[in-house]
Coordinates of C-alpha atoms and ligand atoms in Angstrom, one line a residue:
M1 CA -85.1 -51.2 -21.4
V2 CA -81.9 -52.2 -23.1
N3 CA -81.8 -48.7 -24.8
L4 CA -82.3 -47.0 -21.4
L5 CA -79.4 -49.1 -19.9
D6 CA -77.3 -48.4 -22.9
R7 CA -77.9 -44.6 -22.5
E8 CA -77.1 -44.7 -18.8
N9 CA -73.9 -46.6 -19.5
K10 CA -72.9 -44.2 -22.2
E11 CA -73.6 -41.2 -19.9
L12 CA -71.7 -42.8 -17.1
S13 CA -68.6 -43.5 -19.3
S14 CA -68.7 -40.0 -20.7
T15 CA -68.8 -38.5 -17.1
K16 CA -65.9 -40.8 -16.2
D17 CA -64.0 -39.6 -19.3
K18 CA -64.7 -36.0 -18.3
L19 CA -63.5 -36.7 -14.8
I20 CA -60.4 -38.4 -16.0
N21 CA -59.8 -35.5 -18.3
E22 CA -60.3 -32.9 -15.6
Q23 CA -57.9 -34.8 -13.3
K24 CA -55.3 -34.8 -16.0
I25 CA -55.7 -31.0 -16.5
L26 CA -55.5 -30.4 -12.8
K27 CA -52.4 -32.6 -12.5
S28 CA -50.6 -30.8 -15.3
I29 CA -51.6 -27.4 -13.9
S30 CA -50.3 -28.4 -10.4
E31 CA -47.1 -29.9 -11.9
T32 CA -46.2 -26.8 -14.0
S33 CA -47.5 -24.2 -11.7
P34 CA -44.9 -21.6 -10.5
I35 CA -46.8 -21.6 -7.2
G36 CA -46.4 -24.3 -4.6
I37 CA -49.5 -26.3 -3.8
L38 CA -49.7 -28.4 -0.6
V39 CA -52.7 -30.4 0.6
S40 CA -53.1 -31.6 4.2
N41 CA -55.7 -33.8 5.7
K42 CA -57.7 -32.6 8.6
E43 CA -55.2 -34.0 11.1
G44 CA -52.5 -31.7 9.5
K45 CA -50.6 -34.4 7.7
I46 CA -49.4 -33.4 4.3
I47 CA -50.9 -35.6 1.7
F48 CA -49.9 -33.8 -1.5
A49 CA -47.1 -31.5 -2.7
N50 CA -46.6 -30.3 -6.3
T51 CA -43.3 -30.2 -8.1
F52 CA -42.7 -26.5 -7.4
V53 CA -42.8 -27.2 -3.6
E54 CA -40.3 -30.1 -4.1
K55 CA -38.0 -27.9 -6.1
S56 CA -38.1 -24.8 -3.9
L57 CA -37.8 -26.6 -0.6
G58 CA -35.2 -29.1 -1.8
L59 CA -37.2 -32.1 -0.5
S60 CA -38.7 -35.0 -2.4
K61 CA -42.5 -35.6 -2.5
D62 CA -42.1 -38.5 -0.1
E63 CA -40.1 -36.5 2.4
I64 CA -42.7 -33.8 2.3
T65 CA -45.7 -36.1 2.6
E66 CA -44.4 -37.9 5.7
R67 CA -44.4 -34.5 7.6
T68 CA -47.2 -32.7 9.3
Y69 CA -47.8 -28.9 8.9
N70 CA -46.0 -28.3 12.2
D71 CA -43.1 -30.7 11.9
P72 CA -40.2 -29.1 13.8
R73 CA -38.0 -29.8 10.8
W74 CA -39.7 -27.1 8.8
D75 CA -37.9 -24.5 10.9
I76 CA -40.5 -21.9 10.3
T77 CA -40.1 -18.2 11.5
Y78 CA -41.2 -14.8 10.5
F79 CA -39.2 -13.1 7.8
N80 CA -37.0 -11.4 10.4
G81 CA -36.2 -14.7 12.1
D82 CA -38.6 -14.3 15.0
Y83 CA -40.4 -17.3 16.5
F84 CA -43.7 -18.2 14.6
P85 CA -46.3 -19.4 17.1
E86 CA -48.1 -22.6 16.4
E87 CA -51.6 -21.1 16.7
D88 CA -50.8 -18.6 13.8
M89 CA -49.9 -21.4 11.4
P90 CA -52.2 -21.2 8.3
F91 CA -53.4 -24.8 8.7
R92 CA -54.4 -24.2 12.3
R93 CA -56.2 -20.9 11.5
V94 CA -58.1 -22.5 8.6
I95 CA -59.1 -25.5 10.6
E96 CA -60.2 -23.5 13.6
S97 CA -62.1 -20.8 11.7
G98 CA -63.2 -22.8 8.7
K99 CA -62.2 -19.7 6.6
S100 CA -59.4 -19.0 4.1
V101 CA -56.3 -17.0 5.2
Y102 CA -54.1 -14.9 3.0
D103 CA -50.5 -13.7 2.7
I104 CA -49.1 -15.3 5.8
E105 CA -45.4 -14.6 5.7
H106 CA -42.9 -17.4 6.6
K107 CA -39.2 -17.8 6.4
I108 CA -38.3 -21.5 6.0
V109 CA -34.7 -22.7 6.5
L110 CA -33.9 -25.5 4.1
P111 CA -31.8 -28.6 4.7
D112 CA -28.8 -27.1 3.0
G113 CA -28.8 -24.0 5.4
S114 CA -30.2 -21.6 2.8
Y115 CA -33.7 -20.1 3.3
K116 CA -36.8 -19.2 1.4
L117 CA -39.2 -16.4 2.1
V118 CA -42.7 -17.4 1.2
K119 CA -46.3 -16.1 1.4
V120 CA -49.0 -18.6 2.0
N121 CA -52.7 -18.6 1.3
A122 CA -54.7 -21.5 2.7
S123 CA -58.3 -22.6 2.2
P124 CA -60.4 -25.4 3.7
I125 CA -61.6 -28.4 1.7
V126 CA -65.2 -28.6 2.5
E127 CA -67.1 -31.9 1.9
N128 CA -70.7 -31.9 0.7
S129 CA -71.6 -32.7 4.3
G130 CA -70.2 -29.4 5.3
E131 CA -67.4 -31.0 7.1
T132 CA -63.8 -29.7 6.6
S133 CA -61.7 -32.6 5.4
G134 CA -58.4 -30.9 4.9
V135 CA -56.6 -27.7 3.8
V136 CA -55.1 -26.6 0.5
S137 CA -52.2 -24.2 0.8
T138 CA -50.7 -22.2 -2.1
I139 CA -47.1 -21.0 -1.5
F140 CA -45.5 -18.1 -3.3
D141 CA -41.8 -18.0 -3.3
V142 CA -41.0 -14.2 -2.7
T143 CA -37.4 -14.7 -1.7
A144 CA -36.0 -13.0 -4.8
S145 CA -38.3 -10.1 -4.8
I146 CA -38.0 -9.4 -1.1
E147 CA -34.2 -9.7 -1.4
A148 CA -34.2 -7.3 -4.3
E149 CA -36.4 -4.9 -2.5
K150 CA -34.1 -5.1 0.5
K151 CA -31.0 -4.5 -1.6
L152 CA -32.7 -1.6 -3.4
K153 CA -33.6 -0.1 0.0
E154 CA -30.1 -0.6 1.3
S155 CA -28.5 1.0 -1.8
E156 CA -31.0 3.8 -1.6
E157 CA -30.1 4.4 2.0
L158 CA -26.4 4.2 1.2
L159 CA -26.9 6.7 -1.6
E160 CA -29.0 9.0 0.6
N161 CA -26.3 8.8 3.4
F162 CA -23.6 9.5 0.9
F163 CA -25.6 12.3 -0.6
A164 CA -26.3 13.8 2.9
S165 CA -22.8 13.5 4.3
S166 CA -20.8 14.4 1.2
M167 CA -18.6 17.5 1.4
D168 CA -19.3 18.0 -2.3
G169 CA -22.5 19.6 -3.4
F170 CA -25.0 17.3 -5.3
Y171 CA -28.1 18.1 -7.2
I172 CA -30.5 16.3 -9.5
S173 CA -32.6 18.2 -12.0
L174 CA -35.3 16.6 -14.1
L175 CA -37.2 17.8 -17.2
D176 CA -40.9 18.1 -17.1
F177 CA -41.0 15.8 -20.1
P178 CA -38.0 13.7 -21.3
I179 CA -36.6 14.9 -24.6
R180 CA -34.8 13.4 -27.6
W181 CA -31.5 15.0 -28.4
D182 CA -29.9 13.9 -31.6
E183 CA -29.0 15.1 -35.1
K184 CA -32.6 15.6 -36.0
S185 CA -33.4 17.8 -33.0
D186 CA -33.6 21.6 -33.2
K187 CA -31.0 21.9 -30.4
E188 CA -31.1 25.6 -29.9
K189 CA -34.9 25.4 -29.4
L190 CA -34.4 22.4 -27.0
I191 CA -31.9 24.3 -24.9
D192 CA -34.5 27.1 -24.5
Y193 CA -37.1 24.4 -23.5
I194 CA -34.6 22.9 -21.1
F195 CA -33.9 26.2 -19.5
E196 CA -37.5 26.7 -18.7
H197 CA -38.4 23.1 -17.9
E198 CA -35.5 21.3 -16.2
R199 CA -36.2 21.6 -12.5
I200 CA -34.0 20.9 -9.5
V201 CA -35.6 18.1 -7.7
K202 CA -33.0 17.1 -5.1
V203 CA -30.1 18.8 -3.5
N204 CA -27.9 17.9 -0.5
Q205 CA -26.8 20.1 2.4
A206 CA -23.4 20.8 1.0
F207 CA -24.9 22.2 -2.2
L208 CA -27.2 24.5 -0.2
K209 CA -24.2 25.6 1.9
Q210 CA -22.2 26.4 -1.2
Y211 CA -24.9 28.7 -2.5
N212 CA -25.8 30.0 1.0
A213 CA -29.3 28.9 0.1
E214 CA -32.3 27.2 1.7
N215 CA -34.1 24.1 0.2
E216 CA -36.9 26.3 -1.2
D217 CA -34.5 28.6 -3.0
M218 CA -33.5 25.6 -5.1
I219 CA -36.1 22.9 -5.3
G220 CA -38.4 23.3 -8.3
K221 CA -36.2 26.1 -9.8
V222 CA -35.4 26.0 -13.6
P223 CA -32.1 27.3 -15.1
I224 CA -33.7 30.5 -16.4
E225 CA -34.1 31.5 -12.7
T226 CA -30.9 30.1 -11.2
F227 CA -28.7 31.3 -14.1
S228 CA -30.1 34.8 -14.1
H229 CA -26.6 36.4 -13.8
N230 CA -25.1 34.8 -16.9
I231 CA -27.7 33.1 -19.0
E232 CA -25.9 32.9 -22.3
E233 CA -22.8 31.3 -20.8
G234 CA -25.1 28.9 -18.9
K235 CA -26.7 27.9 -22.1
R236 CA -23.4 27.2 -23.8
G237 CA -22.3 25.0 -20.8
W238 CA -25.5 23.0 -20.9
F239 CA -25.4 22.7 -24.6
D240 CA -22.0 21.1 -24.2
L241 CA -23.3 18.7 -21.6
Y242 CA -26.2 17.7 -23.7
E243 CA -23.9 17.1 -26.7
K244 CA -21.3 15.1 -24.8
G245 CA -23.4 13.4 -22.1
Q246 CA -20.9 14.3 -19.4
T247 CA -18.8 17.3 -18.7
R248 CA -16.3 18.5 -16.2
V249 CA -15.9 22.3 -16.0
V250 CA -15.0 25.2 -13.8
T251 CA -17.6 27.9 -13.7
E252 CA -18.2 31.2 -12.0
E253 CA -21.3 30.9 -9.9
K254 CA -23.4 33.4 -8.0
K255 CA -24.4 32.7 -4.4
M256 CA -27.8 33.7 -3.0
D257 CA -26.2 36.8 -1.4
G258 CA -24.7 37.8 -4.7
T259 CA -21.1 36.9 -4.0
I260 CA -19.2 35.1 -6.7
M261 CA -17.6 31.7 -6.2
W262 CA -15.7 29.4 -8.5
V263 CA -17.1 25.9 -8.8
E264 CA -15.5 22.8 -10.3
G265 CA -18.3 20.5 -11.3
T266 CA -18.9 17.1 -13.0
Y267 CA -22.3 16.8 -14.7
K268 CA -23.9 13.8 -16.2
L269 CA -27.1 13.3 -18.2
L270 CA -29.8 11.0 -16.9
R271 CA -31.6 8.9 -19.6
D272 CA -34.7 6.8 -19.6
E273 CA -35.0 3.3 -21.1
R274 CA -35.6 4.8 -24.6
S275 CA -32.5 6.8 -24.2
Y276 CA -34.5 10.0 -24.0
I277 CA -32.9 12.6 -21.7
R278 CA -34.7 13.0 -18.4
G279 CA -32.3 15.5 -16.8
H280 CA -28.9 15.4 -15.2
F281 CA -27.1 15.4 -12.0
G282 CA -24.2 17.5 -10.9
I283 CA -21.4 17.1 -8.3
Q284 CA -19.9 20.5 -7.4
R285 CA -16.9 21.7 -5.3
D286 CA -16.3 25.3 -4.3
I287 CA -12.7 26.0 -5.4
T288 CA -12.8 29.7 -4.8
N289 CA -10.0 29.5 -2.3
R290 CA -7.9 27.4 -4.6
I291 CA -8.4 29.7 -7.5
N292 CA -7.6 32.8 -5.3
F293 CA -4.5 31.0 -4.0
E294 CA -3.4 30.1 -7.5
Q295 CA -3.9 33.7 -8.6
E296 CA -1.8 34.9 -5.7
L297 CA 0.9 32.4 -6.7
I298 CA 0.8 33.6 -10.3
N299 CA 1.0 37.2 -9.1
A300 CA 3.9 36.4 -6.8
R301 CA 5.6 34.5 -9.6
N302 CA 5.2 37.4 -12.0
K303 CA 6.5 39.8 -9.3
A304 CA 9.4 37.5 -8.6
E305 CA 10.2 37.2 -12.3
Q306 CA 10.0 40.9 -12.7
S307 CA 12.3 41.5 -9.8
E308 CA 14.7 38.8 -11.1
R309 CA 14.7 40.6 -14.4
L310 CA 15.3 43.9 -12.7
K311 CA 18.1 42.3 -10.6
S312 CA 19.9 40.8 -13.6
E313 CA 19.5 44.0 -15.6
F314 CA 20.8 45.9 -12.5
L315 CA 23.7 43.5 -12.2
A316 CA 24.6 43.7 -15.9
Q317 CA 24.4 47.5 -15.7
M318 CA 26.5 47.7 -12.5
S319 CA 29.1 45.2 -13.7
H320 CA 29.5 47.2 -16.8
E321 CA 29.8 50.4 -14.7
I322 CA 32.4 48.8 -12.4
R323 CA 34.3 46.9 -15.1
T324 CA 34.9 49.9 -17.4
P325 CA 36.6 52.2 -14.8
L326 CA 38.3 49.1 -13.2
N327 CA 39.9 48.2 -16.5
I328 CA 41.1 51.7 -16.9
I329 CA 42.6 51.6 -13.4
I330 CA 44.3 48.3 -14.1
S331 CA 45.7 49.3 -17.5
S332 CA 46.7 52.8 -16.2
S333 CA 48.5 51.2 -13.2
E334 CA 50.2 48.8 -15.6
F335 CA 51.3 51.8 -17.7
I336 CA 52.6 53.7 -14.7
K337 CA 54.3 50.6 -13.4
N338 CA 56.1 50.1 -16.7
E339 CA 57.1 53.7 -16.7
L340 CA 58.3 53.9 -13.1
Y341 CA 59.2 50.3 -12.2
D342 CA 62.9 50.8 -12.3
N343 CA 62.9 54.1 -10.5
V344 CA 60.7 53.2 -7.5
D345 CA 61.5 51.3 -4.3
D346 CA 60.2 47.8 -3.4
D347 CA 57.3 49.1 -1.3
L348 CA 55.9 51.0 -4.3
R349 CA 56.4 48.0 -6.5
T350 CA 54.4 45.9 -4.1
L351 CA 51.6 48.5 -4.2
F352 CA 51.6 48.2 -8.1
Y353 CA 51.2 44.5 -7.7
G354 CA 48.5 45.0 -5.2
I355 CA 46.5 47.3 -7.4
Q356 CA 46.7 44.9 -10.3
S357 CA 45.9 41.6 -8.5
S358 CA 43.0 43.2 -6.5
G359 CA 41.7 44.7 -9.7
K360 CA 41.7 41.3 -11.5
R361 CA 40.1 39.7 -8.5
L362 CA 37.3 42.2 -8.5
I363 CA 36.7 41.5 -12.2
V364 CA 36.6 37.7 -11.6
T365 CA 34.0 38.3 -8.8
I366 CA 31.9 40.5 -10.9
D367 CA 32.0 38.0 -13.8
Q368 CA 31.0 35.2 -11.5
I369 CA 28.1 37.1 -10.0
L370 CA 26.9 38.0 -13.4
K371 CA 27.1 34.4 -14.6
M372 CA 25.3 33.1 -11.6
S373 CA 22.5 35.6 -12.1
E374 CA 22.3 34.6 -15.8
I375 CA 21.8 31.0 -14.8
Q376 CA 19.3 31.8 -12.1
T377 CA 17.2 34.0 -14.3
S378 CA 17.5 31.6 -17.2
T379 CA 19.0 34.3 -19.4
Y380 CA 22.1 32.2 -19.8
D381 CA 22.7 31.4 -23.5
H382 CA 23.2 27.7 -23.6
N383 CA 24.9 26.8 -26.9
P384 CA 26.0 23.2 -27.3
R385 CA 28.3 22.4 -30.3
S386 CA 31.1 20.1 -31.2
F387 CA 34.6 21.1 -30.2
D388 CA 38.0 19.7 -29.3
L389 CA 38.4 19.5 -25.5
V390 CA 42.2 19.6 -25.6
N391 CA 42.9 22.1 -28.4
E392 CA 40.1 24.4 -27.8
V393 CA 39.7 24.4 -24.0
I394 CA 42.7 22.9 -22.1
E395 CA 45.3 24.6 -24.2
N396 CA 43.5 27.9 -23.8
I397 CA 43.5 28.0 -20.1
V398 CA 46.6 26.1 -18.8
L399 CA 49.4 28.7 -19.4
P400 CA 48.5 31.1 -16.6
F401 CA 48.0 28.1 -14.2
K402 CA 51.4 26.7 -15.1
N403 CA 53.0 30.1 -14.2
L404 CA 50.9 30.3 -11.0
A405 CA 52.0 26.8 -9.9
I406 CA 55.7 27.6 -10.6
S407 CA 55.4 30.8 -8.5
K408 CA 53.8 28.8 -5.7
G409 CA 56.5 26.0 -6.0
I410 CA 54.0 23.2 -6.7
D411 CA 54.0 20.7 -9.6
F412 CA 51.3 21.1 -12.2
T413 CA 50.8 18.3 -14.7
I414 CA 48.2 17.4 -17.3
N415 CA 47.9 13.7 -18.4
N416 CA 46.0 13.5 -21.6
N417 CA 44.8 9.8 -22.1
L418 CA 42.0 10.8 -24.4
T419 CA 41.6 8.6 -27.5
E420 CA 38.9 11.0 -28.8
S421 CA 39.0 14.6 -27.7
R422 CA 36.0 15.9 -29.6
M423 CA 32.8 16.4 -27.6
L424 CA 29.4 18.0 -27.9
A425 CA 28.6 20.6 -25.2
D426 CA 28.6 24.3 -24.4
K427 CA 32.3 25.1 -24.8
D428 CA 32.2 28.2 -22.6
A429 CA 30.6 26.2 -19.8
V430 CA 33.1 23.4 -20.1
E431 CA 35.9 25.9 -20.0
Q432 CA 34.4 27.5 -16.9
I433 CA 34.1 24.1 -15.1
I434 CA 37.7 23.1 -15.7
Y435 CA 39.0 26.6 -15.1
N436 CA 37.3 26.9 -11.7
L437 CA 38.4 23.4 -10.6
I438 CA 42.1 24.0 -11.5
D439 CA 41.9 27.5 -10.0
N440 CA 40.7 26.0 -6.7
A441 CA 43.2 23.1 -6.7
I442 CA 46.1 25.5 -7.1
K443 CA 44.6 28.0 -4.6
Y444 CA 44.0 25.4 -1.9
T445 CA 47.4 23.6 -2.4
L446 CA 50.3 25.1 -0.5
E447 CA 52.8 22.3 -1.4
G448 CA 52.9 19.2 -3.5
S449 CA 51.1 18.9 -6.8
V450 CA 48.0 19.5 -8.9
Q451 CA 47.3 16.9 -11.6
V452 CA 44.7 17.0 -14.3
D453 CA 43.8 13.6 -15.9
L454 CA 41.8 13.4 -19.2
E455 CA 40.4 10.1 -20.2
N456 CA 37.6 8.4 -22.2
Q457 CA 35.2 5.9 -20.7
G458 CA 33.1 4.6 -23.6
K459 CA 31.6 7.7 -25.1
K460 CA 32.0 9.6 -21.8
K461 CA 34.8 12.0 -21.2
I462 CA 36.2 12.3 -17.7
V463 CA 38.2 15.2 -16.4
S464 CA 39.8 14.7 -12.9
V465 CA 41.5 17.5 -11.0
R466 CA 43.6 16.1 -8.2
D467 CA 45.5 18.1 -5.6
T468 CA 47.5 17.5 -2.5
G469 CA 46.1 20.6 -0.8
I470 CA 44.3 21.4 2.4
G471 CA 41.4 19.0 1.7
I472 CA 37.8 19.3 2.7
S473 CA 36.0 18.1 5.9
K474 CA 33.3 15.4 5.6
E475 CA 30.7 17.9 7.0
F476 CA 31.5 20.6 4.5
L477 CA 31.5 18.2 1.5
S478 CA 27.7 18.1 1.5
K479 CA 27.4 21.9 1.2
I480 CA 30.2 22.4 -1.2
F481 CA 28.1 23.2 -4.2
E482 CA 25.8 25.7 -2.5
P483 CA 26.4 29.4 -3.5
F484 CA 28.6 31.4 -1.1
S485 CA 29.5 28.4 0.9
Q486 CA 33.1 28.4 2.1
E487 CA 34.6 26.0 4.7
E488 CA 36.5 28.8 6.3
Q489 CA 34.7 32.1 6.6
G490 CA 35.3 35.5 8.1
Y491 CA 38.3 37.7 8.7
T492 CA 40.6 34.8 9.5
R493 CA 40.1 33.3 6.1
K494 CA 43.5 32.7 4.4
F495 CA 42.3 32.3 0.9
E496 CA 40.8 34.6 -1.7
G497 CA 37.4 33.8 -3.1
N498 CA 33.7 34.5 -2.9
G499 CA 32.2 31.0 -2.6
L500 CA 30.5 31.1 -6.0
G501 CA 33.0 29.1 -8.1
L502 CA 31.8 25.6 -7.3
S503 CA 28.1 26.4 -7.4
L504 CA 28.7 27.8 -10.9
V505 CA 30.6 24.6 -11.7
K506 CA 27.6 22.5 -10.5
K507 CA 25.1 24.5 -12.5
Y508 CA 27.2 24.3 -15.7
C509 CA 27.5 20.5 -15.2
D510 CA 23.7 20.2 -14.9
L511 CA 23.2 22.3 -18.0
N512 CA 25.6 20.0 -19.9
N513 CA 24.4 16.7 -18.6
A514 CA 27.6 16.1 -16.7
D515 CA 28.0 14.6 -13.2
I516 CA 30.5 15.9 -10.7
L517 CA 31.9 13.8 -7.9
V518 CA 34.3 14.9 -5.0
E519 CA 36.5 12.9 -2.8
S520 CA 38.6 14.6 -0.2
K521 CA 40.5 14.1 3.0
K522 CA 41.3 17.0 5.4
G523 CA 45.1 17.7 5.2
K524 CA 45.7 15.2 2.4
G525 CA 44.0 16.6 -0.7
S526 CA 41.0 16.5 -3.0
V527 CA 39.8 15.0 -6.3
F528 CA 37.1 16.6 -8.3
K529 CA 35.9 14.3 -11.1
V530 CA 33.6 15.6 -13.9
I531 CA 31.9 13.0 -16.1
F532 CA 30.6 14.4 -19.4
N533 CA 27.9 11.9 -20.5
Ligands
ADP601 P1 35.9 30.0 -3.3 O1 35.7 31.2 -4.1 O2 35.7 30.2 -1.8 O3 37.0 29.2 -3.7 P2 34.2 27.9 -4.4 O4 32.8 27.8 -4.6 O5 35.1 27.7 -5.5 O6 34.5 29.2 -3.6 O7 34.6 26.8 -3.3 C1 33.8 26.7 -2.2 C2 34.6 26.2 -1.0 O8 35.0 24.9 -1.2 C3 35.9 26.9 -0.8 O9 35.8 28.1 0.0 C4 36.7 25.9 -0.1 O10 36.4 25.9 1.3 C5 36.2 24.6 -0.7 N1 37.1 24.1 -1.8 C6 36.9 24.2 -3.1 N2 37.8 23.5 -3.8 C7 38.7 23.1 -2.9 C8 39.9 22.3 -3.0 N3 40.4 21.9 -4.2 N4 40.6 22.0 -1.8 C9 40.1 22.4 -0.7 N5 38.9 23.1 -0.5 C10 38.2 23.4 -1.6

């Protein structure tokens, strides 16, 4: 009897141990589970919530267990925010049907304003008597995966939209099997494989329009078909892409109707997670019009250059042709003048003077036209070197000006305040600049004076030519350096000249890194200041 009791006691205590053990296992499963577990009694009051529910809903166990399944504070809706009817709540459906329900989708707004998207399964707790004593609900937090899915869909839509509405042509081509492309690969063989097995899988409308093609002309096609017009060049281009991973090239392409177009494209390889190449995508722009336009520009420039060359050759030739006989006329008239001067009357003497001064004027004009054309056609021989501004330039040119000033009855002075008169520039150009400025100053001064000031300012040399002549109007000052611009024009013009002098001066200044400034007042005089930097 004692033994029997003992055995029963032992069995009881081992069942109790087992139960305690199972309870412990259940507890630790429920506490560590990544799925929420809620238990409600048959009245709908929540009597148990595991840690996952606490964490994901941001409420304590006590806060949860004081609520019923339909507590308004749950703020339960469908995923899209629509009202969730009471009769569809998992608890109600389980209690009413006595059966389990699956994958009921809820959106729950949390106390902090954020929300969770959850899927709920619920099952009845059925007593031995067959009576339902409550409901166990398992809650899957699907917020992250639903959000990610939504984002992916959005970005796919965005890409699709971009793809469809882009003005550039897009395509994606994929290999039948991804390939490894590295130092160990037989690349020539791979390119052959690629040309037979990389198929266009997606194109946009702009791409089809570029090629004048329909979807079926492109989709599924491999390069061996689409590159039929120039397979070797195509292979070279693709080899380059596979080597570099990305290329940007201009290629000649053939449209479906056989016409040729120029395409500027960017191409990029697509790789899988093992870094094997899966194919590539391309973005293409038809630049035929641009290329044609550029070619036209090049042709026009070549033509212009050729005609510029012809023009300057013509000018050089003509000036030689005019100069030679002109020099003969001038020197012959000089000779005749010397022979006859004392024996002829004043009228004839004036004619001699006329022949000579007009001849010299013609030579100056021809020289200036020639120099201008040299500069414009860039055939001017710019030759900077070190020289002495006073000894090698000013001294050279002043004498005829002094005589001219005396004959016009105006003062002509040169003030040399230079502490250093050597400079580095093209001497001929500097001479032309100063010559032209003094020439104009004397020409446009009827009385008073012309004064040339030379000075240093740091390393710079400044040459100012100041006159008390007719001056220049404000409006004309802005045009003064344009070729052939003269303030007074036409037959009433009182002064000689062709309007080229100052534009030559400006060009020579630019070539020698010099600035030129003008100040002038109508009727008072002008100052031209050249700063050799
Ligand atoms: P031009 O052969 O007519 O003198 P330039 O190019 O040397 O040609 O000068 C252009 C114009 O600038 C002149 O026609 C004249 O109207 C004006 N100009 C130039 N220098 C002076 C000056 N020192 N005084 C007044 N006007 C000047």
